[in-house]
mmCIF file of C-alpha atoms and ligand atoms in Angstrom:
data_model
loop_
_atom_site.group_PDB
_atom_site.id
_atom_site.type_symbol
_atom_site.label_atom_id
_atom_site.label_comp_id
_atom_site.label_asym_id
_atom_site.label_seq_id
_atom_site.Cartn_x
_atom_site.Cartn_y
_atom_site.Cartn_z
ATOM 1 C CA MET A 1 -16.105 -24.059 -10.702
ATOM 2 C CA ASN A 2 -16.128 -27.852 -10.546
ATOM 3 C CA PHE A 3 -13.213 -28.245 -8.204
ATOM 4 C CA LEU A 4 -15.111 -26.519 -5.418
ATOM 5 C CA LYS A 5 -17.203 -29.651 -4.896
ATOM 6 C CA ASN A 6 -14.142 -31.683 -3.875
ATOM 7 C CA PHE A 7 -12.152 -28.953 -2.233
ATOM 8 C CA ASN A 8 -10.236 -30.182 0.832
ATOM 9 C CA PRO A 9 -7.793 -27.448 1.698
ATOM 10 C CA VAL A 10 -4.630 -28.484 3.510
ATOM 11 C CA LEU A 11 -3.314 -24.979 4.009
ATOM 12 C CA THR A 12 -4.881 -21.639 4.995
ATOM 13 C CA ILE A 13 -3.018 -18.368 4.682
ATOM 14 C CA SER A 14 -3.967 -15.016 6.106
ATOM 15 C CA SER A 15 -2.685 -12.136 3.997
ATOM 16 C CA PRO A 16 -3.399 -8.674 5.413
ATOM 17 C CA GLY A 17 -3.917 -5.271 3.904
ATOM 18 C CA ARG A 18 -1.871 -2.367 5.207
ATOM 19 C CA ILE A 19 -2.044 1.230 6.228
ATOM 20 C CA ASN A 20 0.809 3.656 5.934
ATOM 21 C CA ILE A 21 1.103 6.122 8.801
ATOM 22 C CA ILE A 22 3.212 8.437 6.658
ATOM 23 C CA GLY A 23 5.562 8.377 3.643
ATOM 24 C CA GLU A 24 3.478 8.522 0.499
ATOM 25 C CA HIS A 25 5.231 7.921 -2.856
ATOM 26 C CA THR A 26 8.570 7.822 -1.068
ATOM 27 C CA ASP A 27 9.034 4.087 -1.602
ATOM 28 C CA TYR A 28 9.807 4.219 -5.318
ATOM 29 C CA ASN A 29 12.090 7.155 -4.577
ATOM 30 C CA LEU A 30 14.006 4.768 -2.317
ATOM 31 C CA GLY A 31 13.211 6.735 0.814
ATOM 32 C CA TYR A 32 11.418 5.874 4.060
ATOM 33 C CA VAL A 33 7.887 4.680 4.806
ATOM 34 C CA LEU A 34 6.065 3.823 8.029
ATOM 35 C CA PRO A 35 3.416 1.182 7.309
ATOM 36 C CA THR A 36 1.856 -1.701 9.199
ATOM 37 C CA ALA A 37 -0.452 -4.567 8.341
ATOM 38 C CA ILE A 38 -4.036 -4.315 9.609
ATOM 39 C CA GLU A 39 -6.637 -6.855 10.731
ATOM 40 C CA LYS A 40 -8.491 -6.744 7.422
ATOM 41 C CA LYS A 41 -7.155 -9.422 5.146
ATOM 42 C CA ILE A 42 -7.541 -11.967 2.388
ATOM 43 C CA VAL A 43 -7.799 -15.581 3.533
ATOM 44 C CA LEU A 44 -6.542 -18.086 0.953
ATOM 45 C CA GLN A 45 -7.023 -21.845 1.131
ATOM 46 C CA PHE A 46 -4.927 -24.252 -0.920
ATOM 47 C CA GLN A 47 -4.844 -27.888 -1.965
ATOM 48 C CA LYS A 48 -2.602 -29.783 -4.351
ATOM 49 C CA ASN A 49 -4.761 -31.265 -7.090
ATOM 50 C CA GLU A 50 -2.375 -34.039 -8.162
ATOM 51 C CA THR A 51 -2.058 -32.735 -11.721
ATOM 52 C CA GLU A 52 1.276 -31.673 -13.176
ATOM 53 C CA LYS A 53 0.235 -28.280 -14.485
ATOM 54 C CA THR A 54 -3.436 -27.428 -13.979
ATOM 55 C CA CYS A 55 -4.131 -24.627 -11.522
ATOM 56 C CA ARG A 56 -7.487 -23.226 -10.465
ATOM 57 C CA VAL A 57 -8.118 -20.090 -8.462
ATOM 58 C CA TYR A 58 -11.524 -18.927 -7.257
ATOM 59 C CA SER A 59 -12.369 -15.572 -5.664
ATOM 60 C CA LYS A 60 -15.464 -15.814 -3.473
ATOM 61 C CA ASP A 61 -15.715 -12.032 -3.478
ATOM 62 C CA PHE A 62 -16.030 -11.896 -7.256
ATOM 63 C CA ASP A 63 -17.782 -15.296 -7.470
ATOM 64 C CA LYS A 64 -15.349 -15.935 -10.300
ATOM 65 C CA GLY A 65 -12.640 -18.455 -10.910
ATOM 66 C CA PHE A 66 -10.181 -19.316 -13.643
ATOM 67 C CA GLU A 67 -7.986 -22.177 -14.704
ATOM 68 C CA PHE A 68 -4.529 -21.994 -16.205
ATOM 69 C CA ASP A 69 -1.698 -24.233 -17.283
ATOM 70 C CA LEU A 70 1.626 -23.739 -15.507
ATOM 71 C CA SER A 71 3.537 -24.128 -18.754
ATOM 72 C CA LYS A 72 1.457 -21.465 -20.543
ATOM 73 C CA ILE A 73 1.282 -18.479 -18.233
ATOM 74 C CA SER A 74 0.506 -15.181 -19.931
ATOM 75 C CA ILE A 75 -1.257 -11.890 -19.213
ATOM 76 C CA SER A 76 -5.039 -12.218 -18.952
ATOM 77 C CA GLU A 77 -7.803 -9.866 -20.138
ATOM 78 C CA ASN A 78 -9.381 -10.136 -16.687
ATOM 79 C CA ALA A 79 -7.519 -7.657 -14.537
ATOM 80 C CA TRP A 80 -7.726 -9.513 -11.227
ATOM 81 C CA GLU A 81 -6.284 -12.733 -12.676
ATOM 82 C CA ASN A 82 -3.038 -10.915 -13.438
ATOM 83 C CA TYR A 83 -2.240 -10.461 -9.754
ATOM 84 C CA VAL A 84 -2.179 -14.253 -9.522
ATOM 85 C CA LEU A 85 -0.602 -14.989 -12.901
ATOM 86 C CA GLY A 86 2.115 -12.385 -12.425
ATOM 87 C CA VAL A 87 3.159 -14.090 -9.202
ATOM 88 C CA LEU A 88 3.206 -17.532 -10.841
ATOM 89 C CA ASN A 89 5.259 -16.109 -13.682
ATOM 90 C CA GLU A 90 7.851 -14.730 -11.237
ATOM 91 C CA ILE A 91 7.920 -17.937 -9.185
ATOM 92 C CA SER A 92 8.523 -19.989 -12.330
ATOM 93 C CA LYS A 93 11.731 -17.987 -12.924
ATOM 94 C CA ARG A 94 12.994 -19.032 -9.502
ATOM 95 C CA THR A 95 11.936 -22.658 -9.120
ATOM 96 C CA ASP A 96 10.325 -25.526 -11.051
ATOM 97 C CA LYS A 97 8.808 -27.143 -7.969
ATOM 98 C CA VAL A 98 5.244 -25.833 -8.359
ATOM 99 C CA ARG A 99 2.644 -28.416 -9.489
ATOM 100 C CA GLY A 100 -1.102 -28.276 -10.046
ATOM 101 C CA PHE A 101 -3.023 -26.611 -7.184
ATOM 102 C CA ASP A 102 -6.410 -25.191 -6.305
ATOM 103 C CA CYS A 103 -6.934 -22.012 -4.320
ATOM 104 C CA VAL A 104 -10.063 -20.400 -2.915
ATOM 105 C CA LEU A 105 -9.817 -16.893 -1.546
ATOM 106 C CA GLU A 106 -12.088 -14.585 0.385
ATOM 107 C CA SER A 107 -11.446 -11.063 1.572
ATOM 108 C CA ASN A 108 -12.805 -8.427 3.913
ATOM 109 C CA LEU A 109 -10.492 -5.789 2.456
ATOM 110 C CA PRO A 110 -12.262 -3.167 0.397
ATOM 111 C CA LEU A 111 -10.754 -3.088 -3.105
ATOM 112 C CA GLY A 112 -9.078 0.008 -4.479
ATOM 113 C CA SER A 113 -9.330 1.818 -1.142
ATOM 114 C CA GLY A 114 -5.646 2.385 -0.595
ATOM 115 C CA LEU A 115 -5.389 -0.588 1.797
ATOM 116 C CA SER A 116 -3.474 -2.626 -0.744
ATOM 117 C CA SER A 117 -5.719 -5.560 -1.423
ATOM 118 C CA SER A 118 -3.497 -6.045 -4.489
ATOM 119 C CA ALA A 119 -0.362 -6.749 -2.457
ATOM 120 C CA ALA A 120 -2.383 -8.911 -0.065
ATOM 121 C CA LEU A 121 -3.492 -11.021 -3.012
ATOM 122 C CA GLU A 122 -0.038 -11.306 -4.589
ATOM 123 C CA CYS A 123 1.767 -12.062 -1.354
ATOM 124 C CA GLY A 124 -0.944 -14.471 -0.190
ATOM 125 C CA ILE A 125 -0.565 -16.523 -3.370
ATOM 126 C CA ALA A 126 3.238 -16.477 -3.189
ATOM 127 C CA TYR A 127 3.307 -17.294 0.533
ATOM 128 C CA GLY A 128 0.811 -20.129 0.096
ATOM 129 C CA LEU A 129 2.641 -21.749 -2.799
ATOM 130 C CA ASN A 130 5.918 -21.434 -0.927
ATOM 131 C CA GLU A 131 4.404 -23.444 1.940
ATOM 132 C CA LEU A 132 2.457 -25.904 -0.213
ATOM 133 C CA PHE A 133 5.403 -26.899 -2.406
ATOM 134 C CA ALA A 134 8.280 -26.144 -0.003
ATOM 135 C CA LEU A 135 9.835 -23.699 -2.465
ATOM 136 C CA SER A 136 12.379 -22.302 0.039
ATOM 137 C CA LEU A 137 11.605 -18.706 -0.873
ATOM 138 C CA SER A 138 12.509 -16.225 1.847
ATOM 139 C CA LYS A 139 9.995 -13.629 3.029
ATOM 140 C CA LEU A 140 12.006 -11.008 1.168
ATOM 141 C CA ASP A 141 11.814 -13.127 -2.024
ATOM 142 C CA ILE A 142 8.033 -13.222 -1.620
ATOM 143 C CA VAL A 143 7.941 -9.440 -1.199
ATOM 144 C CA THR A 144 10.119 -8.626 -4.191
ATOM 145 C CA LEU A 145 8.660 -11.157 -6.604
ATOM 146 C CA SER A 146 5.149 -9.913 -5.773
ATOM 147 C CA GLN A 147 6.228 -6.335 -6.460
ATOM 148 C CA ILE A 148 7.711 -7.334 -9.823
ATOM 149 C CA ALA A 149 4.513 -9.246 -10.643
ATOM 150 C CA GLU A 150 2.560 -6.014 -10.195
ATOM 151 C CA HIS A 151 4.949 -4.200 -12.559
ATOM 152 C CA THR A 152 4.986 -6.814 -15.275
ATOM 153 C CA TYR A 153 1.476 -8.300 -15.251
ATOM 154 C CA VAL A 154 -0.670 -5.521 -13.791
ATOM 155 C CA GLY A 155 1.230 -2.512 -15.120
ATOM 156 C CA THR A 156 1.506 -0.490 -11.895
ATOM 157 C CA GLN A 157 5.076 0.631 -11.298
ATOM 158 C CA CYS A 158 4.621 0.318 -7.540
ATOM 159 C CA GLY A 159 7.359 0.618 -4.953
ATOM 160 C CA ILE A 160 8.139 -2.045 -2.388
ATOM 161 C CA MET A 161 6.087 -0.750 0.549
ATOM 162 C CA ASP A 162 2.761 -2.552 0.115
ATOM 163 C CA GLN A 163 4.183 -6.031 -0.271
ATOM 164 C CA TYR A 164 6.787 -5.445 2.427
ATOM 165 C CA ALA A 165 4.205 -4.270 4.964
ATOM 166 C CA SER A 166 1.783 -7.058 4.117
ATOM 167 C CA VAL A 167 4.431 -9.740 4.725
ATOM 168 C CA MET A 168 6.812 -8.354 7.357
ATOM 169 C CA SER A 169 4.583 -6.561 9.878
ATOM 170 C CA GLU A 170 4.302 -7.455 13.560
ATOM 171 C CA ALA A 171 1.312 -6.883 15.837
ATOM 172 C CA GLY A 172 1.396 -3.631 17.796
ATOM 173 C CA HIS A 173 4.178 -2.101 15.709
ATOM 174 C CA VAL A 174 4.804 0.009 12.673
ATOM 175 C CA ILE A 175 7.691 -0.665 10.320
ATOM 176 C CA LEU A 176 10.198 2.080 9.635
ATOM 177 C CA LEU A 177 11.397 0.759 6.292
ATOM 178 C CA ASP A 178 14.356 2.064 4.367
ATOM 179 C CA CYS A 179 13.270 1.326 0.801
ATOM 180 C CA ARG A 180 16.845 1.439 -0.465
ATOM 181 C CA SER A 181 18.578 -0.952 1.938
ATOM 182 C CA LEU A 182 15.336 -2.902 2.554
ATOM 183 C CA GLU A 183 16.164 -2.912 6.237
ATOM 184 C CA HIS A 184 13.538 -2.056 8.784
ATOM 185 C CA GLN A 185 13.090 -1.172 12.420
ATOM 186 C CA LEU A 186 9.965 -2.040 14.360
ATOM 187 C CA ILE A 187 8.519 0.866 16.326
ATOM 188 C CA PRO A 188 5.911 0.150 19.021
ATOM 189 C CA MET A 189 2.659 1.913 18.142
ATOM 190 C CA GLU A 190 1.272 3.097 21.456
ATOM 191 C CA LEU A 191 -1.499 5.553 20.786
ATOM 192 C CA HIS A 192 -3.635 5.315 23.902
ATOM 193 C CA PRO A 193 -5.906 7.302 24.504
ATOM 194 C CA TYR A 194 -6.051 7.768 20.741
ATOM 195 C CA LYS A 195 -7.084 5.409 17.949
ATOM 196 C CA ILE A 196 -6.470 5.193 14.246
ATOM 197 C CA ILE A 197 -9.793 5.645 12.501
ATOM 198 C CA MET A 198 -9.932 5.076 8.764
ATOM 199 C CA LEU A 199 -12.662 6.837 6.794
ATOM 200 C CA ASN A 200 -13.339 5.289 3.419
ATOM 201 C CA THR A 201 -14.228 7.989 0.890
ATOM 202 C CA GLY A 202 -15.896 5.302 -1.196
ATOM 203 C CA VAL A 203 -14.276 6.739 -4.314
ATOM 204 C CA SER A 204 -11.363 5.335 -6.253
ATOM 205 C CA HIS A 205 -10.793 7.587 -9.217
ATOM 206 C CA ASN A 206 -9.573 5.969 -12.398
ATOM 207 C CA LEU A 207 -6.514 8.184 -12.359
ATOM 208 C CA ALA A 208 -4.856 6.037 -9.732
ATOM 209 C CA THR A 209 -2.783 3.798 -12.019
ATOM 210 C CA SER A 210 -2.055 6.220 -14.855
ATOM 211 C CA GLU A 211 -1.192 9.197 -12.645
ATOM 212 C CA TYR A 212 0.856 6.979 -10.363
ATOM 213 C CA ASN A 213 3.078 6.098 -13.284
ATOM 214 C CA VAL A 214 3.202 9.760 -14.376
ATOM 215 C CA ARG A 215 4.410 10.787 -10.888
ATOM 216 C CA LYS A 216 7.104 8.176 -11.068
ATOM 217 C CA LEU A 217 8.293 9.571 -14.414
ATOM 218 C CA GLU A 218 8.222 13.138 -13.080
ATOM 219 C CA CYS A 219 10.466 12.068 -10.204
ATOM 220 C CA GLU A 220 12.845 10.397 -12.652
ATOM 221 C CA GLU A 221 12.968 13.581 -14.715
ATOM 222 C CA GLY A 222 13.797 15.538 -11.557
ATOM 223 C CA ILE A 223 16.581 13.138 -10.642
ATOM 224 C CA ALA A 224 18.140 13.299 -14.105
ATOM 225 C CA GLN A 225 18.316 17.123 -13.859
ATOM 226 C CA ILE A 226 19.575 17.181 -10.293
ATOM 227 C CA GLN A 227 22.293 14.650 -11.124
ATOM 228 C CA GLN A 228 23.839 17.124 -13.543
ATOM 229 C CA LYS A 229 24.691 19.311 -10.561
ATOM 230 C CA TYR A 230 25.067 16.543 -7.986
ATOM 231 C CA PRO A 231 26.407 13.433 -9.743
ATOM 232 C CA SER A 232 26.462 11.367 -6.550
ATOM 233 C CA VAL A 233 22.668 11.601 -6.176
ATOM 234 C CA LYS A 234 21.046 8.239 -6.941
ATOM 235 C CA SER A 235 17.415 8.940 -6.086
ATOM 236 C CA LEU A 236 15.230 11.708 -4.634
ATOM 237 C CA ARG A 237 15.948 10.212 -1.264
ATOM 238 C CA ASP A 238 19.411 11.784 -1.475
ATOM 239 C CA VAL A 239 18.108 15.249 -2.317
ATOM 240 C CA THR A 240 17.768 17.752 0.522
ATOM 241 C CA GLU A 241 15.626 20.848 0.249
ATOM 242 C CA GLU A 242 18.756 23.016 0.007
ATOM 243 C CA MET A 243 20.090 20.984 -2.906
ATOM 244 C CA LEU A 244 16.734 21.148 -4.622
ATOM 245 C CA GLU A 245 16.621 24.953 -4.311
ATOM 246 C CA THR A 246 19.954 25.254 -6.119
ATOM 247 C CA CYS A 247 18.451 23.326 -9.079
ATOM 248 C CA ARG A 248 15.124 25.126 -9.090
ATOM 249 C CA LYS A 249 15.747 27.166 -12.274
ATOM 250 C CA GLU A 250 16.581 24.083 -14.292
ATOM 251 C CA LEU A 251 13.465 22.175 -13.267
ATOM 252 C CA LYS A 252 9.989 22.448 -14.760
ATOM 253 C CA THR A 253 7.625 23.853 -12.132
ATOM 254 C CA THR A 254 5.670 20.617 -11.865
ATOM 255 C CA VAL A 255 8.803 18.528 -11.525
ATOM 256 C CA TYR A 256 10.156 20.904 -8.893
ATOM 257 C CA ARG A 257 6.948 20.586 -6.899
ATOM 258 C CA ARG A 258 7.007 16.783 -7.053
ATOM 259 C CA CYS A 259 10.629 16.683 -5.892
ATOM 260 C CA HIS A 260 9.908 19.202 -3.152
ATOM 261 C CA PHE A 261 7.119 17.000 -1.801
ATOM 262 C CA ILE A 262 9.259 13.857 -1.792
ATOM 263 C CA SER A 263 12.127 15.585 -0.038
ATOM 264 C CA LYS A 264 9.804 16.963 2.671
ATOM 265 C CA GLU A 265 7.796 13.769 2.977
ATOM 266 C CA ASN A 266 10.893 11.680 3.479
ATOM 267 C CA GLN A 267 11.947 13.903 6.373
ATOM 268 C CA ARG A 268 8.420 13.736 7.789
ATOM 269 C CA VAL A 269 8.625 9.940 7.998
ATOM 270 C CA LEU A 270 11.733 10.194 10.156
ATOM 271 C CA ASP A 271 10.103 12.938 12.237
ATOM 272 C CA VAL A 272 6.968 10.873 12.847
ATOM 273 C CA ALA A 273 9.073 7.838 13.795
ATOM 274 C CA LYS A 274 10.919 10.004 16.310
ATOM 275 C CA ALA A 275 7.706 11.512 17.657
ATOM 276 C CA LEU A 276 6.216 8.028 18.123
ATOM 277 C CA ARG A 277 9.282 6.896 20.002
ATOM 278 C CA ASN A 278 8.913 9.955 22.248
ATOM 279 C CA SER A 279 5.142 9.401 22.618
ATOM 280 C CA ASN A 280 4.595 12.883 21.196
ATOM 281 C CA LEU A 281 1.262 12.244 19.498
ATOM 282 C CA GLU A 282 0.487 15.943 18.983
ATOM 283 C CA ARG A 283 3.595 16.173 16.801
ATOM 284 C CA VAL A 284 2.534 13.068 14.887
ATOM 285 C CA GLY A 285 -0.803 14.724 14.203
ATOM 286 C CA GLU A 286 0.771 17.970 12.972
ATOM 287 C CA LEU A 287 2.976 16.045 10.588
ATOM 288 C CA LEU A 288 -0.014 14.147 9.199
ATOM 289 C CA TYR A 289 -1.753 17.420 8.387
ATOM 290 C CA GLU A 290 1.416 18.747 6.763
ATOM 291 C CA ALA A 291 1.689 15.563 4.749
ATOM 292 C CA HIS A 292 -1.853 15.910 3.466
ATOM 293 C CA GLU A 293 -1.148 19.466 2.385
ATOM 294 C CA GLY A 294 1.802 18.123 0.396
ATOM 295 C CA ILE A 295 -0.198 15.250 -1.076
ATOM 296 C CA SER A 296 -2.938 17.627 -2.157
ATOM 297 C CA LYS A 297 -1.094 20.767 -3.279
ATOM 298 C CA TRP A 298 2.429 19.692 -4.169
ATOM 299 C CA TYR A 299 2.174 16.103 -5.365
ATOM 300 C CA GLU A 300 -1.439 16.546 -6.528
ATOM 301 C CA VAL A 301 -2.659 13.038 -5.861
ATOM 302 C CA SER A 302 -5.619 13.909 -3.631
ATOM 303 C CA CYS A 303 -9.216 14.593 -4.667
ATOM 304 C CA LYS A 304 -12.054 16.771 -3.430
ATOM 305 C CA GLU A 305 -13.542 13.962 -1.334
ATOM 306 C CA SER A 306 -10.313 13.275 0.603
ATOM 307 C CA ASP A 307 -9.597 17.009 0.973
ATOM 308 C CA PHE A 308 -13.077 17.542 2.372
ATOM 309 C CA LEU A 309 -12.715 14.815 4.995
ATOM 310 C CA VAL A 310 -9.294 16.001 6.119
ATOM 311 C CA GLU A 311 -10.506 19.605 6.313
ATOM 312 C CA HIS A 312 -13.538 18.507 8.329
ATOM 313 C CA THR A 313 -11.327 17.057 11.095
ATOM 314 C CA LYS A 314 -9.530 20.347 11.636
ATOM 315 C CA LYS A 315 -12.455 21.805 13.590
ATOM 316 C CA ASN A 316 -12.337 18.890 16.043
ATOM 317 C CA LEU A 317 -9.816 19.345 18.849
ATOM 318 C CA LEU A 318 -9.996 15.649 19.718
ATOM 319 C CA VAL A 319 -8.556 14.746 16.327
ATOM 320 C CA LEU A 320 -4.775 15.149 16.322
ATOM 321 C CA GLY A 321 -4.204 14.780 12.601
ATOM 322 C CA ALA A 322 -5.501 13.362 9.356
ATOM 323 C CA ARG A 323 -4.403 12.681 5.811
ATOM 324 C CA GLN A 324 -5.303 10.694 2.742
ATOM 325 C CA THR A 325 -3.402 7.426 2.716
ATOM 326 C CA GLY A 326 -2.478 5.165 -0.191
ATOM 327 C CA GLY A 327 -1.473 5.914 -3.765
ATOM 328 C CA GLY A 328 -4.085 8.629 -4.142
ATOM 329 C CA PHE A 329 -7.272 9.972 -5.737
ATOM 330 C CA GLY A 330 -9.575 8.641 -3.048
ATOM 331 C CA GLY A 331 -9.392 5.538 -0.918
ATOM 332 C CA CYS A 332 -9.204 6.130 2.817
ATOM 333 C CA THR A 333 -8.194 8.952 5.104
ATOM 334 C CA LEU A 334 -6.276 8.085 8.249
ATOM 335 C CA ASN A 335 -7.284 9.964 11.395
ATOM 336 C CA ILE A 336 -5.859 9.998 14.904
ATOM 337 C CA VAL A 337 -8.884 10.389 17.119
ATOM 338 C CA HIS A 338 -9.338 10.470 20.898
ATOM 339 C CA VAL A 339 -11.241 7.375 22.139
ATOM 340 C CA ASP A 340 -13.949 9.553 23.674
ATOM 341 C CA ALA A 341 -14.579 11.314 20.379
ATOM 342 C CA VAL A 342 -14.657 8.400 17.930
ATOM 343 C CA ALA A 343 -18.436 7.989 17.778
ATOM 344 C CA SER A 344 -19.196 11.712 17.493
ATOM 345 C CA PHE A 345 -16.371 12.216 15.001
ATOM 346 C CA VAL A 346 -17.594 9.463 12.698
ATOM 347 C CA GLU A 347 -21.173 10.695 13.002
ATOM 348 C CA SER A 348 -20.366 14.300 12.143
ATOM 349 C CA ALA A 349 -18.023 13.352 9.292
ATOM 350 C CA SER A 350 -20.676 11.003 7.862
ATOM 351 C CA VAL A 351 -23.401 13.638 7.931
ATOM 352 C CA ALA A 352 -21.181 16.315 6.402
ATOM 353 C CA TYR A 353 -19.865 13.934 3.730
ATOM 354 C CA LYS A 354 -23.334 12.743 2.789
ATOM 355 C CA ASN A 355 -24.515 16.347 2.481
ATOM 356 C CA GLU A 356 -21.586 17.309 0.306
ATOM 357 C CA PHE A 357 -21.216 14.274 -1.967
ATOM 358 C CA GLY A 358 -24.286 12.094 -1.404
ATOM 359 C CA ILE A 359 -22.009 9.200 -0.431
ATOM 360 C CA GLU A 360 -22.381 7.003 2.683
ATOM 361 C CA LEU A 361 -19.133 7.121 4.586
ATOM 362 C CA THR A 362 -17.807 3.866 5.989
ATOM 363 C CA TYR A 363 -15.124 3.661 8.647
ATOM 364 C CA PHE A 364 -13.107 1.200 10.665
ATOM 365 C CA GLU A 365 -10.551 1.197 13.435
ATOM 366 C CA ALA A 366 -7.100 0.069 12.281
ATOM 367 C CA ASN A 367 -4.823 -1.824 14.647
ATOM 368 C CA PRO A 368 -1.231 -2.686 13.756
ATOM 369 C CA SER A 369 -1.262 -6.439 13.085
ATOM 370 C CA ARG A 370 1.070 -9.205 12.062
ATOM 371 C CA GLY A 371 1.902 -9.868 8.425
ATOM 372 C CA THR A 372 1.156 -12.857 6.197
ATOM 373 C CA ALA A 373 0.949 -16.107 8.143
ATOM 374 C CA THR A 374 -0.276 -19.679 8.061
ATOM 375 C CA LEU A 375 -3.482 -20.061 10.039
HETATM 376 P P1 ADP B 401 -5.753 -1.577 -3.631
HETATM 377 O O1 ADP B 401 -4.482 -2.359 -3.700
HETATM 378 O O2 ADP B 401 -5.593 -0.235 -3.022
HETATM 379 O O3 ADP B 401 -6.872 -2.326 -2.977
HETATM 380 P P2 ADP B 401 -5.574 -1.907 -6.459
HETATM 381 O O4 ADP B 401 -6.324 -1.295 -7.583
HETATM 382 O O5 ADP B 401 -4.107 -1.815 -6.451
HETATM 383 O O6 ADP B 401 -6.211 -1.304 -5.122
HETATM 384 O O7 ADP B 401 -5.931 -3.461 -6.373
HETATM 385 C C1 ADP B 401 -7.272 -3.905 -6.368
HETATM 386 C C2 ADP B 401 -7.425 -5.049 -7.340
HETATM 387 O O8 ADP B 401 -6.839 -6.258 -6.789
HETATM 388 C C3 ADP B 401 -8.865 -5.428 -7.585
HETATM 389 O O9 ADP B 401 -9.451 -4.583 -8.549
HETATM 390 C C4 ADP B 401 -8.704 -6.860 -8.070
HETATM 391 O O10 ADP B 401 -8.282 -6.897 -9.409
HETATM 392 C C5 ADP B 401 -7.577 -7.392 -7.198
HETATM 393 N N1 ADP B 401 -8.147 -8.033 -5.982
HETATM 394 C C6 ADP B 401 -7.977 -7.637 -4.709
HETATM 395 N N2 ADP B 401 -8.668 -8.423 -3.847
HETATM 396 C C7 ADP B 401 -9.297 -9.349 -4.594
HETATM 397 C C8 ADP B 401 -10.196 -10.433 -4.319
HETATM 398 N N3 ADP B 401 -10.581 -10.702 -3.081
HETATM 399 N N4 ADP B 401 -10.639 -11.171 -5.367
HETATM 400 C C9 ADP B 401 -10.244 -10.876 -6.620
HETATM 401 N N5 ADP B 401 -9.426 -9.868 -6.942
HETATM 402 C C10 ADP B 401 -8.953 -9.101 -5.968
HETATM 403 MG MG1 MG B 402 -2.737 -1.818 -4.886
#
């Protein structure tokens, strides 16, 4: 793109990916989640280009850029552009202060691996424009408008967790977020002598978006049924296991199983938060294994690759727990591994995984990091 020749950025934003310790699919059911930003991130550089309406965005990772007119924003045929355009569309509903700008971005976040490169991109654009044009958007505005952008322009009916974690995280902590009140508590993440090791399955099955939306509908169907017996229930977050059992006959088996998972998973988030506060890492590990069982058998958003990797850890006494993390159908597994066992664990998982699926396993250590910031 031509503008790259005269690119003199005045602003650099770091926009991280995130991991979620526990609480999968609970966010859109207005329950609890326990995420944190990680060191892997998208770095976005910005300059004003002194035009009224011409904007140019270039992704170094894709070696692709595009230009658009602020007064003619619409959904693009190129999927990745919609993460940017959706954000601009939402910002334009809130302020008319944006003018022509150029942005170059570069990422070390693997795409579609459950680390939420999508939220990192959305929030990085929103955060950058907020700084560049002094839009006076709050951090929470940036979070919510980015979420809506993903609904309207990308078509994923995501909850609030990814954007919230990307923007609001603090180094060394996880966020216990109540997705209904949008209030959070920071919990120190002290794992020593353990580490969080992420194994990337290297697969991201196409089901991720379509099945995600199906799960959301199944939960809504469950709620509608349960409300007939319990009118005060607003979301699955309000449904205890006992309540669910009293509605079991009225629910389709699949819907019952989805609701059962959400109810259990929500409680697990609170239990993990408590265990972390009490430095009871063994309990954290147990709950991660339980969560994976739920993800795989009850919510059915795992895949054979993730199941294999989680199962593989169970033979290793120096691994406290493991589960698939992210929306599902691949991406990464999260493992709590003793420092002395990291190298041997990664080696044995890699060999076994290669034998089984012919795929090279990649891994990294995840450390709770601060959210979106100006560099
Ligand atoms: P995840 O959020 O788990 O990484 P998604 O499928 O939700 O997976 O989002 C990934 C998509 O986000 C990519 O396919 C691409 O469209 C967009 N994206 C993320 N990072 C970049 C980047 N560096 N350059 C261009 N597009 C990106
Ligand atoms: Mg995403």
